[in-house]
Tab-separated table of C-alpha atoms in Angstrom:
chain	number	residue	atom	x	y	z
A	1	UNK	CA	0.000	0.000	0.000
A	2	UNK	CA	1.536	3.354	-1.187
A	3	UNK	CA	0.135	5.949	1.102
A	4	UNK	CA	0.348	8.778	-1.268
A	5	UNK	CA	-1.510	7.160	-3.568
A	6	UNK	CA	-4.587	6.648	-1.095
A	7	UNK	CA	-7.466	8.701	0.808
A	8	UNK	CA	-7.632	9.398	4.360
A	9	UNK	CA	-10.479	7.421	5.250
A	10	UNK	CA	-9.423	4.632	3.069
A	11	UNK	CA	-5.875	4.200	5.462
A	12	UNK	CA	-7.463	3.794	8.553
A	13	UNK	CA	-8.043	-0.108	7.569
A	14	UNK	CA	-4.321	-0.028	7.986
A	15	UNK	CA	-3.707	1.622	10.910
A	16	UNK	CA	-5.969	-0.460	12.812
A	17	UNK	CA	-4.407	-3.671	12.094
A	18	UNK	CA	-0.639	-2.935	11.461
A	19	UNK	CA	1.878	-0.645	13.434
A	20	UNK	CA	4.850	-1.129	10.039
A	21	UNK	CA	5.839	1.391	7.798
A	22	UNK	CA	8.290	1.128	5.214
A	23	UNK	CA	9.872	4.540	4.421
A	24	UNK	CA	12.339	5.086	1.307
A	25	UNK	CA	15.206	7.287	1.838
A	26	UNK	CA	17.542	7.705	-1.129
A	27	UNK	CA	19.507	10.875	-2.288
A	28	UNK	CA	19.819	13.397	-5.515
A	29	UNK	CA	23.092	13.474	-6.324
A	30	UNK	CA	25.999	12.439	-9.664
A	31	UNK	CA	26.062	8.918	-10.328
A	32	UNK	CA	29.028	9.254	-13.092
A	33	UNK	CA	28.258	10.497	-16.569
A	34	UNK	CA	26.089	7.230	-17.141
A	35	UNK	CA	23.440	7.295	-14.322
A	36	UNK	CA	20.824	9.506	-13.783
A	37	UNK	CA	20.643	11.320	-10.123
A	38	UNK	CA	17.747	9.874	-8.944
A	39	UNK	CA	19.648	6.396	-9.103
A	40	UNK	CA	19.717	6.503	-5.188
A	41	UNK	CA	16.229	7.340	-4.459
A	42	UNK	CA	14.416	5.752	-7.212
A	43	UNK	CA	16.224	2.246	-5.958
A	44	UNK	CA	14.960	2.918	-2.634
A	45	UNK	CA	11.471	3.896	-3.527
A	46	UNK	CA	10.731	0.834	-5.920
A	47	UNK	CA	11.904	-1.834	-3.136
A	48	UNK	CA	9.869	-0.099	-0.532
A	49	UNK	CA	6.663	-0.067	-2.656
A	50	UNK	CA	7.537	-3.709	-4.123
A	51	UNK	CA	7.748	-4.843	-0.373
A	52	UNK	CA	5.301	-3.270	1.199
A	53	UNK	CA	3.310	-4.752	-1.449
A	54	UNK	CA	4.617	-8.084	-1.387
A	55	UNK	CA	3.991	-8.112	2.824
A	56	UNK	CA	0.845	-6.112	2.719
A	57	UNK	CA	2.818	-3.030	4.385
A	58	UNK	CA	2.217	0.807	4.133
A	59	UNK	CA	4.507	2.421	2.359
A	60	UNK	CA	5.542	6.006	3.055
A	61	UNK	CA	6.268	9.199	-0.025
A	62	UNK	CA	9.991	9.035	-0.421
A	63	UNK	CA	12.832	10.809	0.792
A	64	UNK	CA	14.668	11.925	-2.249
A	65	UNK	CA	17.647	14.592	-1.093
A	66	UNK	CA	19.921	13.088	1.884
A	67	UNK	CA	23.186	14.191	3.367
A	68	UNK	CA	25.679	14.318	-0.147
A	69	UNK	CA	28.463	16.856	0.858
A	70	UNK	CA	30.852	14.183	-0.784
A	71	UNK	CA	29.362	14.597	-4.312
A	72	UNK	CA	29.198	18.449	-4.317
A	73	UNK	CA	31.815	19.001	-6.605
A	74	UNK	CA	29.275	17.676	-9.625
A	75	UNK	CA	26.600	19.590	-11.182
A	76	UNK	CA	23.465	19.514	-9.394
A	77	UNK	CA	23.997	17.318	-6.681
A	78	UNK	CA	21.671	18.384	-4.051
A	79	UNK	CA	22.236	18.129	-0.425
A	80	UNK	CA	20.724	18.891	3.342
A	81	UNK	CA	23.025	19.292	6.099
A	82	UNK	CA	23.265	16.406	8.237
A	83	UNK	CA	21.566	17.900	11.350
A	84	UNK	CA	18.761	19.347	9.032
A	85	UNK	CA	18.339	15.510	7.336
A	86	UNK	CA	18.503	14.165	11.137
A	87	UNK	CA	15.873	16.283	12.272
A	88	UNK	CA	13.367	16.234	9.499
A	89	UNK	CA	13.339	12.570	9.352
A	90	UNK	CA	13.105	12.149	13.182
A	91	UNK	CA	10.244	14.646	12.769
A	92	UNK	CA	8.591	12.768	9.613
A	93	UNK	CA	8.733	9.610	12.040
A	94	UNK	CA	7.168	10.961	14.597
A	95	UNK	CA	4.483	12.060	12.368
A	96	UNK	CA	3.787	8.115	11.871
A	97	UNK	CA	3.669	7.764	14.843
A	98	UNK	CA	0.540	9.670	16.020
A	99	UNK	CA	-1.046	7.424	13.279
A	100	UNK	CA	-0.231	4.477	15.043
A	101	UNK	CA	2.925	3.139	13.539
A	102	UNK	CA	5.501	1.750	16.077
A	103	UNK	CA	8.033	0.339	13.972
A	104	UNK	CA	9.937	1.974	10.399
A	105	UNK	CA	12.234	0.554	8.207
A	106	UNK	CA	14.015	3.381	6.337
A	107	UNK	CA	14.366	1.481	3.649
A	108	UNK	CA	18.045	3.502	2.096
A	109	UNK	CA	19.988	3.214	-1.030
A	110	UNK	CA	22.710	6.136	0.100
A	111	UNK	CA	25.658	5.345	2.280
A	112	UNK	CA	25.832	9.219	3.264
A	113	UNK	CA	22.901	8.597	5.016
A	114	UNK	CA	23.179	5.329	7.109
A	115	UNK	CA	24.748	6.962	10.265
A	116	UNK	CA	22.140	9.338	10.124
A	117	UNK	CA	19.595	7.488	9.875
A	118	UNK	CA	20.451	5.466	12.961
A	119	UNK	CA	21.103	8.465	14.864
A	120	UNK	CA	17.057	8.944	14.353
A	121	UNK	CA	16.364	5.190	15.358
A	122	UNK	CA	18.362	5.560	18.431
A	123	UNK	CA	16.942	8.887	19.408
A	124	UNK	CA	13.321	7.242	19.107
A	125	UNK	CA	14.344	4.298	20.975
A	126	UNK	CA	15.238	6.212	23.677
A	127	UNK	CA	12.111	8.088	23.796
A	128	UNK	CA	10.062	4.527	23.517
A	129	UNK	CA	8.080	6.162	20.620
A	130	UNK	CA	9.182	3.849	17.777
A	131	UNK	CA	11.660	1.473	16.578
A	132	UNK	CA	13.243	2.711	13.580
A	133	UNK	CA	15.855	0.990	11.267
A	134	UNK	CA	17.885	1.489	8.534
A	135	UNK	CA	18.516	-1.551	5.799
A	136	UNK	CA	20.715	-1.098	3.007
A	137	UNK	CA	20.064	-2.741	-0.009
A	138	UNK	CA	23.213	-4.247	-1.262
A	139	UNK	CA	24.210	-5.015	2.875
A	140	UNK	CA	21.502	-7.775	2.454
A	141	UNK	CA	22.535	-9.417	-0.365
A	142	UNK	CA	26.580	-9.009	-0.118
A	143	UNK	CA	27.529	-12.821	-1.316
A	144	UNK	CA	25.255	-12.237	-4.260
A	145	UNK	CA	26.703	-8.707	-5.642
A	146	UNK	CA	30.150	-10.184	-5.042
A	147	UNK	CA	28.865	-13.417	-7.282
A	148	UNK	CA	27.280	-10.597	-9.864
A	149	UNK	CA	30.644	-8.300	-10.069
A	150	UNK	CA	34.460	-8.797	-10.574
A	151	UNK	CA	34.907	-5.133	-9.697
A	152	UNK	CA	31.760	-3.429	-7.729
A	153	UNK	CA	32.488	0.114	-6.720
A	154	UNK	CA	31.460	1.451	-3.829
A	155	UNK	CA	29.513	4.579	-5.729
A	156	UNK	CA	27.853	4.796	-9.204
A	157	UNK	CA	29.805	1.353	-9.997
A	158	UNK	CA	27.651	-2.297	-11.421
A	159	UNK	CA	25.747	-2.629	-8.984
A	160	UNK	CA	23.992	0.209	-8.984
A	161	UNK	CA	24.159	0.520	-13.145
A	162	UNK	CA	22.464	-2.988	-13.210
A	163	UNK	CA	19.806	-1.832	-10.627
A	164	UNK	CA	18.962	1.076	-12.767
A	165	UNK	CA	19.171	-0.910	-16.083
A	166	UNK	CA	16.309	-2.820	-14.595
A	167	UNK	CA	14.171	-0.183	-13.535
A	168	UNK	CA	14.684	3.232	-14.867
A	169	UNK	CA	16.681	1.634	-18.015
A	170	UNK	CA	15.411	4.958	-20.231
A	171	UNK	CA	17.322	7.411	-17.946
A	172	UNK	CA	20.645	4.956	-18.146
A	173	UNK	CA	23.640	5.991	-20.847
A	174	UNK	CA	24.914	2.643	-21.841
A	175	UNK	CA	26.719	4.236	-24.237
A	176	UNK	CA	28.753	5.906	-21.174
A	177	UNK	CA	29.471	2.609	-19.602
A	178	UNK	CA	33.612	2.494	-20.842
A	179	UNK	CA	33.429	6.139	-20.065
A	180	UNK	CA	32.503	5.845	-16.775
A	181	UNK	CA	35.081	3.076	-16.010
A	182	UNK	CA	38.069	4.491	-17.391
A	183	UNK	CA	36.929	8.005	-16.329
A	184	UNK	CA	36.526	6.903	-12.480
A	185	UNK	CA	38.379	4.072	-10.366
A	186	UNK	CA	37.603	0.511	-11.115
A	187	UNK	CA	39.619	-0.402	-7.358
A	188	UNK	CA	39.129	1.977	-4.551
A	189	UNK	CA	42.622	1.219	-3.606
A	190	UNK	CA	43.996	3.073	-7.135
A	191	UNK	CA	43.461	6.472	-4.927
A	192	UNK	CA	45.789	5.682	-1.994
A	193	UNK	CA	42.480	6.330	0.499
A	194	UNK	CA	44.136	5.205	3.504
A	195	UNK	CA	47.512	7.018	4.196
A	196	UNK	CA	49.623	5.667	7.029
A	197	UNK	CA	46.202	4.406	8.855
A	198	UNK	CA	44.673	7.921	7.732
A	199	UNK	CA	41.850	7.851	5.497
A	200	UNK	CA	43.084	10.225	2.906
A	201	UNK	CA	39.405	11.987	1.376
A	202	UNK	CA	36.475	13.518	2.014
A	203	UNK	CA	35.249	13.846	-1.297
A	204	UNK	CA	34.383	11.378	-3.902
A	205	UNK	CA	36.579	13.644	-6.335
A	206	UNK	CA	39.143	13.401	-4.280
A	207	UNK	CA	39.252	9.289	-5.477
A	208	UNK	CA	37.735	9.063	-8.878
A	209	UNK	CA	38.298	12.247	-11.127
A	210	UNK	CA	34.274	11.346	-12.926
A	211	UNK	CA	32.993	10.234	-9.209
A	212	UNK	CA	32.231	6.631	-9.441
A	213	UNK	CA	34.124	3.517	-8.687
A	214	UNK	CA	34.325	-0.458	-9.941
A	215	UNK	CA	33.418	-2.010	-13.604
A	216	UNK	CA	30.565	-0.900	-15.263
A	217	UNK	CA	30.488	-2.315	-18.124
A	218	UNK	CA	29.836	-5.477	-15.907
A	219	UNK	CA	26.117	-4.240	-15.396
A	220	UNK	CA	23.436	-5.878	-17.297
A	221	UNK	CA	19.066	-5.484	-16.929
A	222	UNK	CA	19.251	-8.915	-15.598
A	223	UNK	CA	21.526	-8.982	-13.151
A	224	UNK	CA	19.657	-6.132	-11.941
A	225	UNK	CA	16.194	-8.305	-11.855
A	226	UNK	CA	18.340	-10.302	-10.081
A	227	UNK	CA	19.623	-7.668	-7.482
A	228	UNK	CA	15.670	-6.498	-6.973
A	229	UNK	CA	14.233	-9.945	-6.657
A	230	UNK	CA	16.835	-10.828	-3.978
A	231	UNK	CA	16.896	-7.844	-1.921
A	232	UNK	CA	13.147	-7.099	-1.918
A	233	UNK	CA	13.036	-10.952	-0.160
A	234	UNK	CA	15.431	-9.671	2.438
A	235	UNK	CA	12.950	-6.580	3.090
A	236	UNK	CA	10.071	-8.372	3.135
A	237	UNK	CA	11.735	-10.951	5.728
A	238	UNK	CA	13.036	-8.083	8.012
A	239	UNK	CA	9.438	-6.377	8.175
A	240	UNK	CA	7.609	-9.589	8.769
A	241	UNK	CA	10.055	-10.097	11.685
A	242	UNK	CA	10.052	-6.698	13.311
A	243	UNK	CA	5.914	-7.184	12.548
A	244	UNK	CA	5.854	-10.363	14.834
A	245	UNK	CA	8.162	-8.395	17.624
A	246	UNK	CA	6.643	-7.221	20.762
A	247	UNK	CA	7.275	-3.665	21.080
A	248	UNK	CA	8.905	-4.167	24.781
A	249	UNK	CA	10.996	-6.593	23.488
A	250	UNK	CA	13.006	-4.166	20.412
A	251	UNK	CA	13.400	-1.233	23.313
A	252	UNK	CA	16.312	-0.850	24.964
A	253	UNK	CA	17.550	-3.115	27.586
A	254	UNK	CA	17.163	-2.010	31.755
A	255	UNK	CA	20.268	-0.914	33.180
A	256	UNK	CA	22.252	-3.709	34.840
A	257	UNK	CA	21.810	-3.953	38.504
């Protein structure tokens, strides 16, 4: 169920039954000179909805610009301030939860985000008003992307370009695919990012002079069905098992006597 897509009085069905929502959180941001920069938030927003319809689960509007300092140096990456993504998500969450909904999965396809987003969860745990994690897609599937891809890139690299071939193939420049690999870094290692036990960036720039990493020339439509098909199971799994938790029982521990 995609709650944008629905009337009021047709959601309270939900509410009254279920206390789950899925919420996508992706970013708007370069993805090379091959992918479009939606690729993080479109990924996130079609496993939430293909989940949450899967489980029977409400599904939340997306969150389409996250924390992307890293990326600034490309045209039109757009970016919030961590604080300022911190706080409007907490406060989005919180917003579910006068509706009833005791448990989120922000379901996230940007690593800028992740410690962000479990800032929130903690800072809701604490309060007792929700439980609130954050699932990345390609951390529940590692053993098949490293089956999938020789070389995958931590940013923009196959992974990614297969995900997008799959669903958004229309806004994906195959043509750019050599581009994008001998523009960028196929290893991570190429830029020296650890310097004497010093990570040695801040920026993606700083790494790959075009902003991605890995092969992606290795991305193909269907290893991106195969990507989808294999993380939405994970998604649907991890909702149907925070759905059969008590809430006591995700809170945080007493205090040891």
């Amino acid at each position: 169920m995609y709650l944008p897509d629905h009337a009021w009085p047709d959601l309270g069905e939900y509410f009254e039954r279920e206390s789950l929502a899925l919420v996508p959180v992706g970013s708007t941001e370069q993805h090379g000179p091959h992918l479009p920069e939606s690729t993080d938030h479109v990924i996130a927003e079609n496993l939430a909805r293909e989940a949450a319809d899967r489980g029977d689960y409400l599904c939340t509007a997306p969150v389409k610009v996250g924390v992307s300092t890293h990326h600034m140096q490309f045209h039109g990456t757009m970016s919030v301030d961590p604080p300022a993504f911190r706080d409007y998500v907490e406060s989005l969450t919180r917003n579910l939860t006068a509706h009833g909904i005791d448990r989120v999965v922000y379901v996230n396809a940007h690593g800028g985000n992740m410690q962000h987003l479990r800032e929130v969860g903690r800072r809701l745990r604490e309060d007792r008003d929700a439980y609130a994690v954050e699932w990345m897609w390609d951390e529940s599937i590692p053993d098949l992307v490293d089956d999938l891809f020789e070389h995958n890139g931590p940013h923009g690299g196959p992974k990614e370009t297969a995900m997008l071939m799959h669903l958004d193939p229309e806004n994906v420049h195959e043509e750019r695919l050599e581009e994008a690999r001998d523009g960028g870094r196929v290893h991570l290692e190429d830029g020296d990012p650890t310097i004497h036990g010093a990570r040695n960036y801040y920026d993606a720039i700083d790494n790959s002079p075009n902003g991605v990493f890995g092969d992606q020339t290795d991305a193909t439509a269907e290893k991106g069905e195969q990507l989808f098909e294999a993380a939405t199971d994970e998604l649907v799994a991890l909702c149907d098992w925070l759905d059969d938790r008590a809430f006591d029982d995700l809170m945080a521990k007493p205090h040891v006597d």
